[in-house]
Amino acid sequence: MRTIKRPGEHEIEVRKSRFLCSLARVTEESEAREFIQLQRKTHHDARHHCSAFVLGDSGEIQKSSDDGEPAGTAGVPMLEVLRRNEITNTVAVVTRYFGGVLLGAGGLVRAYGGAVSAAIEHVGLLWRRPVRVVSVEADYLLAGRLDNDLRSAGYQVADTSYDASVRFQVNVPVEDVEEFRTWLAATTAGAAEPSEGPLIHAELSL
C-alpha cells in the first residue's frame, strides 16, 4: 500500500464549478471524520463536501459520502481513485462551489475523481511497506562514513543513538534483509554487525 507524502489542497475548475480537494493523513476513522467536519467549517459557503477515506495496513476500512450529490457520482469515484492508487491512511474531501452549469452524472464522476487524482499528483506518494528494523552498531571512526554510505545506498536510517559506540536503526524492506546483510559486510569489511529487530510498517520513497 501507499500513502500521501504530505497533506495538501489542489483545485480544478470544470465548466465554472470549482472542485477543491483537501487531503490529509489519518490512522483512525475518528480522525478522518474530524477532518471532514473541519473542511465543512472552513468552506461553509460551499454547496457540497464529498469525501472518501481508506484506513489500515491493507486498506481494510473504506468509506465514502456523496453529501447531497446524486448517488454514486462523488464519493464512490473519489474512493475508486484512492483504491486504484493503492493508497491507505488517507482522507480526501472535495468541496464543490457550484458554477451554475449542470454537469450530469458522468460529468460529476469525472470531476470528483479528477479532483482527487490531481491533488494526489500535487502532494506525491510514499510506499507504506513492511520493514524489518535492523540495528547496526559501529565505532565512532566508522560511523560517519557508514551513515553516508547507508543514505547513499537508499537505506532509511530511522534513528541514530550515541553511546560507547554509534547505533543506527535502519528500516529494511523484509525481502531485502539478506541483501542488506551482504551489503553491510562488504561496505564495512565486517566491522559492523547487524541485529534484526521488530517488523513494522514504514513509509519509503517511491
mmCIF file of C-alpha atoms in Angstrom:
data_model
loop_
_atom_site.group_PDB
_atom_site.id
_atom_site.type_symbol
_atom_site.label_atom_id
_atom_site.label_comp_id
_atom_site.label_asym_id
_atom_site.label_seq_id
_atom_site.Cartn_x
_atom_site.Cartn_y
_atom_site.Cartn_z
ATOM 1 C CA MET A 1 0.000 0.000 0.000
ATOM 2 C CA ARG A 2 0.931 3.647 -0.346
ATOM 3 C CA THR A 3 0.062 6.911 1.406
ATOM 4 C CA ILE A 4 0.311 10.601 0.577
ATOM 5 C CA LYS A 5 3.684 12.250 1.072
ATOM 6 C CA ARG A 6 2.147 15.268 2.817
ATOM 7 C CA PRO A 7 -1.247 16.890 3.449
ATOM 8 C CA GLY A 8 -2.341 19.476 0.914
ATOM 9 C CA GLU A 9 -5.002 21.046 -1.280
ATOM 10 C CA HIS A 10 -5.460 21.353 -5.010
ATOM 11 C CA GLU A 11 -8.255 22.903 -7.058
ATOM 12 C CA ILE A 12 -9.599 22.222 -10.527
ATOM 13 C CA GLU A 13 -12.365 24.012 -12.432
ATOM 14 C CA VAL A 14 -14.932 22.172 -14.540
ATOM 15 C CA ARG A 15 -17.469 24.237 -16.502
ATOM 16 C CA LYS A 16 -17.379 27.106 -13.986
ATOM 17 C CA SER A 17 -17.711 24.845 -10.921
ATOM 18 C CA ARG A 18 -14.693 24.784 -8.571
ATOM 19 C CA PHE A 19 -13.643 21.449 -7.080
ATOM 20 C CA LEU A 20 -11.204 21.883 -4.181
ATOM 21 C CA CYS A 21 -9.685 18.611 -2.970
ATOM 22 C CA SER A 22 -8.154 18.549 0.528
ATOM 23 C CA LEU A 23 -6.033 15.552 1.533
ATOM 24 C CA ALA A 24 -4.807 14.514 4.984
ATOM 25 C CA ARG A 25 -3.024 11.554 6.535
ATOM 26 C CA VAL A 26 -5.082 9.769 9.209
ATOM 27 C CA THR A 27 -4.932 6.430 11.016
ATOM 28 C CA GLU A 28 -8.321 6.362 12.777
ATOM 29 C CA GLU A 29 -11.870 6.796 11.478
ATOM 30 C CA SER A 30 -12.476 9.489 14.109
ATOM 31 C CA GLU A 31 -9.555 11.497 12.681
ATOM 32 C CA ALA A 32 -10.968 11.192 9.166
ATOM 33 C CA ARG A 33 -14.399 12.415 10.288
ATOM 34 C CA GLU A 34 -12.850 15.318 12.214
ATOM 35 C CA PHE A 35 -11.011 16.385 9.062
ATOM 36 C CA ILE A 36 -14.218 16.196 7.026
ATOM 37 C CA GLN A 37 -16.006 18.398 9.581
ATOM 38 C CA LEU A 38 -13.098 20.842 9.546
ATOM 39 C CA GLN A 39 -13.466 21.259 5.789
ATOM 40 C CA ARG A 40 -17.209 21.877 6.212
ATOM 41 C CA LYS A 41 -16.471 24.674 8.684
ATOM 42 C CA THR A 42 -13.602 26.136 6.676
ATOM 43 C CA HIS A 43 -15.611 26.196 3.438
ATOM 44 C CA HIS A 44 -19.067 26.727 4.969
ATOM 45 C CA ASP A 45 -20.277 28.694 1.933
ATOM 46 C CA ALA A 46 -19.830 25.732 -0.444
ATOM 47 C CA ARG A 47 -22.717 23.516 -1.551
ATOM 48 C CA HIS A 48 -21.119 20.060 -1.206
ATOM 49 C CA HIS A 49 -18.284 18.472 0.806
ATOM 50 C CA CYS A 50 -17.964 14.959 -0.605
ATOM 51 C CA SER A 51 -15.496 12.578 0.993
ATOM 52 C CA ALA A 52 -13.715 9.254 0.884
ATOM 53 C CA PHE A 53 -11.160 7.601 3.131
ATOM 54 C CA VAL A 54 -9.144 4.392 3.323
ATOM 55 C CA LEU A 55 -7.535 3.145 6.545
ATOM 56 C CA GLY A 56 -5.491 0.166 7.737
ATOM 57 C CA ASP A 57 -2.295 -1.609 6.747
ATOM 58 C CA SER A 58 -4.184 -3.413 3.975
ATOM 59 C CA GLY A 59 -6.764 -0.694 3.279
ATOM 60 C CA GLU A 60 -9.437 -2.733 5.047
ATOM 61 C CA ILE A 61 -11.585 0.268 6.104
ATOM 62 C CA GLN A 62 -13.102 2.133 3.131
ATOM 63 C CA LYS A 63 -15.936 4.672 3.284
ATOM 64 C CA SER A 64 -17.321 7.470 1.145
ATOM 65 C CA SER A 65 -20.084 10.090 1.049
ATOM 66 C CA ASP A 66 -21.837 11.885 -1.828
ATOM 67 C CA ASP A 67 -23.009 14.681 0.539
ATOM 68 C CA GLY A 68 -26.091 15.559 -1.471
ATOM 69 C CA GLU A 69 -24.760 14.910 -4.966
ATOM 70 C CA PRO A 70 -26.632 12.239 -6.993
ATOM 71 C CA ALA A 71 -25.884 8.770 -5.574
ATOM 72 C CA GLY A 72 -22.621 7.290 -6.826
ATOM 73 C CA THR A 73 -21.376 10.438 -8.597
ATOM 74 C CA ALA A 74 -18.943 11.784 -5.998
ATOM 75 C CA GLY A 75 -17.863 9.659 -3.021
ATOM 76 C CA VAL A 76 -17.553 6.403 -4.948
ATOM 77 C CA PRO A 77 -15.375 7.793 -7.780
ATOM 78 C CA MET A 78 -13.233 9.541 -5.149
ATOM 79 C CA LEU A 79 -12.824 6.270 -3.267
ATOM 80 C CA GLU A 80 -12.015 4.472 -6.507
ATOM 81 C CA VAL A 81 -9.087 6.844 -7.138
ATOM 82 C CA LEU A 82 -7.676 6.017 -3.683
ATOM 83 C CA ARG A 83 -8.138 2.290 -4.339
ATOM 84 C CA ARG A 84 -6.619 2.427 -7.814
ATOM 85 C CA ASN A 85 -3.534 4.160 -6.432
ATOM 86 C CA GLU A 86 -3.347 1.617 -3.552
ATOM 87 C CA ILE A 87 -3.494 4.456 -1.014
ATOM 88 C CA THR A 88 -4.279 3.937 2.668
ATOM 89 C CA ASN A 89 -4.385 6.028 5.862
ATOM 90 C CA THR A 90 -5.670 8.958 3.805
ATOM 91 C CA VAL A 91 -8.860 11.036 3.723
ATOM 92 C CA ALA A 92 -9.958 13.107 0.727
ATOM 93 C CA VAL A 93 -12.600 15.842 0.842
ATOM 94 C CA VAL A 94 -13.737 17.558 -2.337
ATOM 95 C CA THR A 95 -15.517 20.850 -1.734
ATOM 96 C CA ARG A 96 -17.637 21.991 -4.683
ATOM 97 C CA TYR A 97 -18.506 25.586 -5.406
ATOM 98 C CA PHE A 98 -21.332 25.382 -7.946
ATOM 99 C CA GLY A 99 -20.746 27.474 -11.061
ATOM 100 C CA GLY A 100 -24.283 27.471 -12.422
ATOM 101 C CA VAL A 101 -23.794 24.790 -15.102
ATOM 102 C CA LEU A 102 -25.189 21.288 -14.525
ATOM 103 C CA LEU A 103 -22.592 18.616 -15.259
ATOM 104 C CA GLY A 104 -24.746 15.496 -15.401
ATOM 105 C CA ALA A 105 -23.895 12.216 -13.709
ATOM 106 C CA GLY A 106 -20.963 11.400 -15.974
ATOM 107 C CA GLY A 107 -19.521 14.891 -15.629
ATOM 108 C CA LEU A 108 -19.726 14.733 -11.846
ATOM 109 C CA VAL A 109 -17.982 11.354 -11.722
ATOM 110 C CA ARG A 110 -15.139 12.676 -13.872
ATOM 111 C CA ALA A 111 -14.878 15.938 -11.929
ATOM 112 C CA TYR A 112 -14.794 14.427 -8.446
ATOM 113 C CA GLY A 113 -12.422 11.636 -9.451
ATOM 114 C CA GLY A 114 -10.285 14.091 -11.396
ATOM 115 C CA ALA A 115 -10.041 16.453 -8.425
ATOM 116 C CA VAL A 116 -8.671 13.676 -6.203
ATOM 117 C CA SER A 117 -6.252 12.457 -8.896
ATOM 118 C CA ALA A 118 -4.906 15.980 -9.424
ATOM 119 C CA ALA A 119 -4.479 16.522 -5.671
ATOM 120 C CA ILE A 120 -2.602 13.221 -5.266
ATOM 121 C CA GLU A 121 -0.254 14.185 -8.089
ATOM 122 C CA HIS A 122 0.237 17.574 -6.379
ATOM 123 C CA VAL A 123 1.247 16.182 -2.947
ATOM 124 C CA GLY A 124 3.053 13.000 -4.070
ATOM 125 C CA LEU A 125 3.063 9.467 -2.663
ATOM 126 C CA LEU A 126 5.146 7.201 -0.429
ATOM 127 C CA TRP A 127 5.256 3.411 -0.247
ATOM 128 C CA ARG A 128 3.945 2.062 3.044
ATOM 129 C CA ARG A 129 5.638 -1.332 3.282
ATOM 130 C CA PRO A 130 6.505 -3.964 5.897
ATOM 131 C CA VAL A 131 10.106 -3.452 7.001
ATOM 132 C CA ARG A 132 12.468 -5.090 9.447
ATOM 133 C CA VAL A 133 14.113 -2.714 11.923
ATOM 134 C CA VAL A 134 17.799 -3.635 11.756
ATOM 135 C CA SER A 135 20.149 -2.272 14.405
ATOM 136 C CA VAL A 136 23.705 -1.622 13.242
ATOM 137 C CA GLU A 137 26.449 -0.814 15.760
ATOM 138 C CA ALA A 138 29.690 0.854 14.702
ATOM 139 C CA ASP A 139 32.610 2.605 16.383
ATOM 140 C CA TYR A 140 32.958 6.361 16.036
ATOM 141 C CA LEU A 141 35.744 6.139 13.465
ATOM 142 C CA LEU A 142 33.492 4.169 11.112
ATOM 143 C CA ALA A 143 30.141 5.798 11.931
ATOM 144 C CA GLY A 144 30.425 8.978 9.845
ATOM 145 C CA ARG A 145 31.269 7.158 6.628
ATOM 146 C CA LEU A 146 28.729 4.417 7.323
ATOM 147 C CA ASP A 147 25.950 6.964 7.845
ATOM 148 C CA ASN A 148 26.740 8.495 4.456
ATOM 149 C CA ASP A 149 27.018 5.073 2.785
ATOM 150 C CA LEU A 150 23.653 3.942 4.188
ATOM 151 C CA ARG A 151 21.853 7.006 2.871
ATOM 152 C CA SER A 152 23.669 6.964 -0.479
ATOM 153 C CA ALA A 153 22.621 3.330 -0.942
ATOM 154 C CA GLY A 154 18.987 4.297 -0.355
ATOM 155 C CA TYR A 155 18.514 2.718 3.074
ATOM 156 C CA GLN A 156 16.206 4.530 5.500
ATOM 157 C CA VAL A 157 18.010 5.470 8.714
ATOM 158 C CA ALA A 158 15.144 5.891 11.188
ATOM 159 C CA ASP A 159 17.214 6.771 14.259
ATOM 160 C CA THR A 160 20.804 7.206 15.411
ATOM 161 C CA SER A 161 21.983 6.949 19.028
ATOM 162 C CA TYR A 162 25.386 7.741 20.502
ATOM 163 C CA ASP A 163 26.918 5.977 23.495
ATOM 164 C CA ALA A 164 30.128 3.977 23.765
ATOM 165 C CA SER A 165 29.510 3.318 20.069
ATOM 166 C CA VAL A 166 27.086 4.595 17.433
ATOM 167 C CA ARG A 167 23.907 2.630 16.785
ATOM 168 C CA PHE A 168 21.851 3.071 13.616
ATOM 169 C CA GLN A 169 18.243 1.891 13.377
ATOM 170 C CA VAL A 170 17.688 1.063 9.705
ATOM 171 C CA ASN A 171 14.296 0.238 8.150
ATOM 172 C CA VAL A 172 14.923 -2.505 5.613
ATOM 173 C CA PRO A 173 12.168 -3.983 3.397
ATOM 174 C CA VAL A 174 11.628 -7.567 4.557
ATOM 175 C CA GLU A 175 12.601 -9.022 1.193
ATOM 176 C CA ASP A 176 15.910 -7.111 1.234
ATOM 177 C CA VAL A 177 17.234 -8.081 4.693
ATOM 178 C CA GLU A 178 19.711 -10.687 3.434
ATOM 179 C CA GLU A 179 20.883 -8.354 0.682
ATOM 180 C CA PHE A 180 21.383 -5.646 3.330
ATOM 181 C CA ARG A 181 23.487 -8.004 5.465
ATOM 182 C CA THR A 182 25.699 -8.766 2.460
ATOM 183 C CA TRP A 183 25.996 -5.079 1.549
ATOM 184 C CA LEU A 184 26.868 -4.116 5.146
ATOM 185 C CA ALA A 185 29.562 -6.798 5.442
ATOM 186 C CA ALA A 186 31.165 -5.678 2.168
ATOM 187 C CA THR A 187 30.896 -1.949 2.947
ATOM 188 C CA THR A 188 32.382 -2.167 6.442
ATOM 189 C CA ALA A 189 34.709 -5.171 5.864
ATOM 190 C CA GLY A 190 32.756 -6.966 8.584
ATOM 191 C CA ALA A 191 33.339 -4.228 11.178
ATOM 192 C CA ALA A 192 29.627 -3.534 11.731
ATOM 193 C CA GLU A 193 27.291 -6.307 12.868
ATOM 194 C CA PRO A 194 23.531 -6.089 12.155
ATOM 195 C CA SER A 195 20.907 -7.216 14.666
ATOM 196 C CA GLU A 196 17.340 -7.785 13.499
ATOM 197 C CA GLY A 197 14.525 -6.139 15.445
ATOM 198 C CA PRO A 198 10.730 -5.931 15.077
ATOM 199 C CA LEU A 199 8.658 -5.986 11.903
ATOM 200 C CA ILE A 200 6.788 -2.718 11.341
ATOM 201 C CA HIS A 201 5.152 -0.755 8.514
ATOM 202 C CA ALA A 202 7.192 2.247 7.369
ATOM 203 C CA GLU A 203 6.934 4.875 4.670
ATOM 204 C CA LEU A 204 9.533 4.668 1.930
ATOM 205 C CA SER A 205 10.031 6.946 -1.085
ATOM 206 C CA LEU A 206 8.723 5.662 -4.400
#
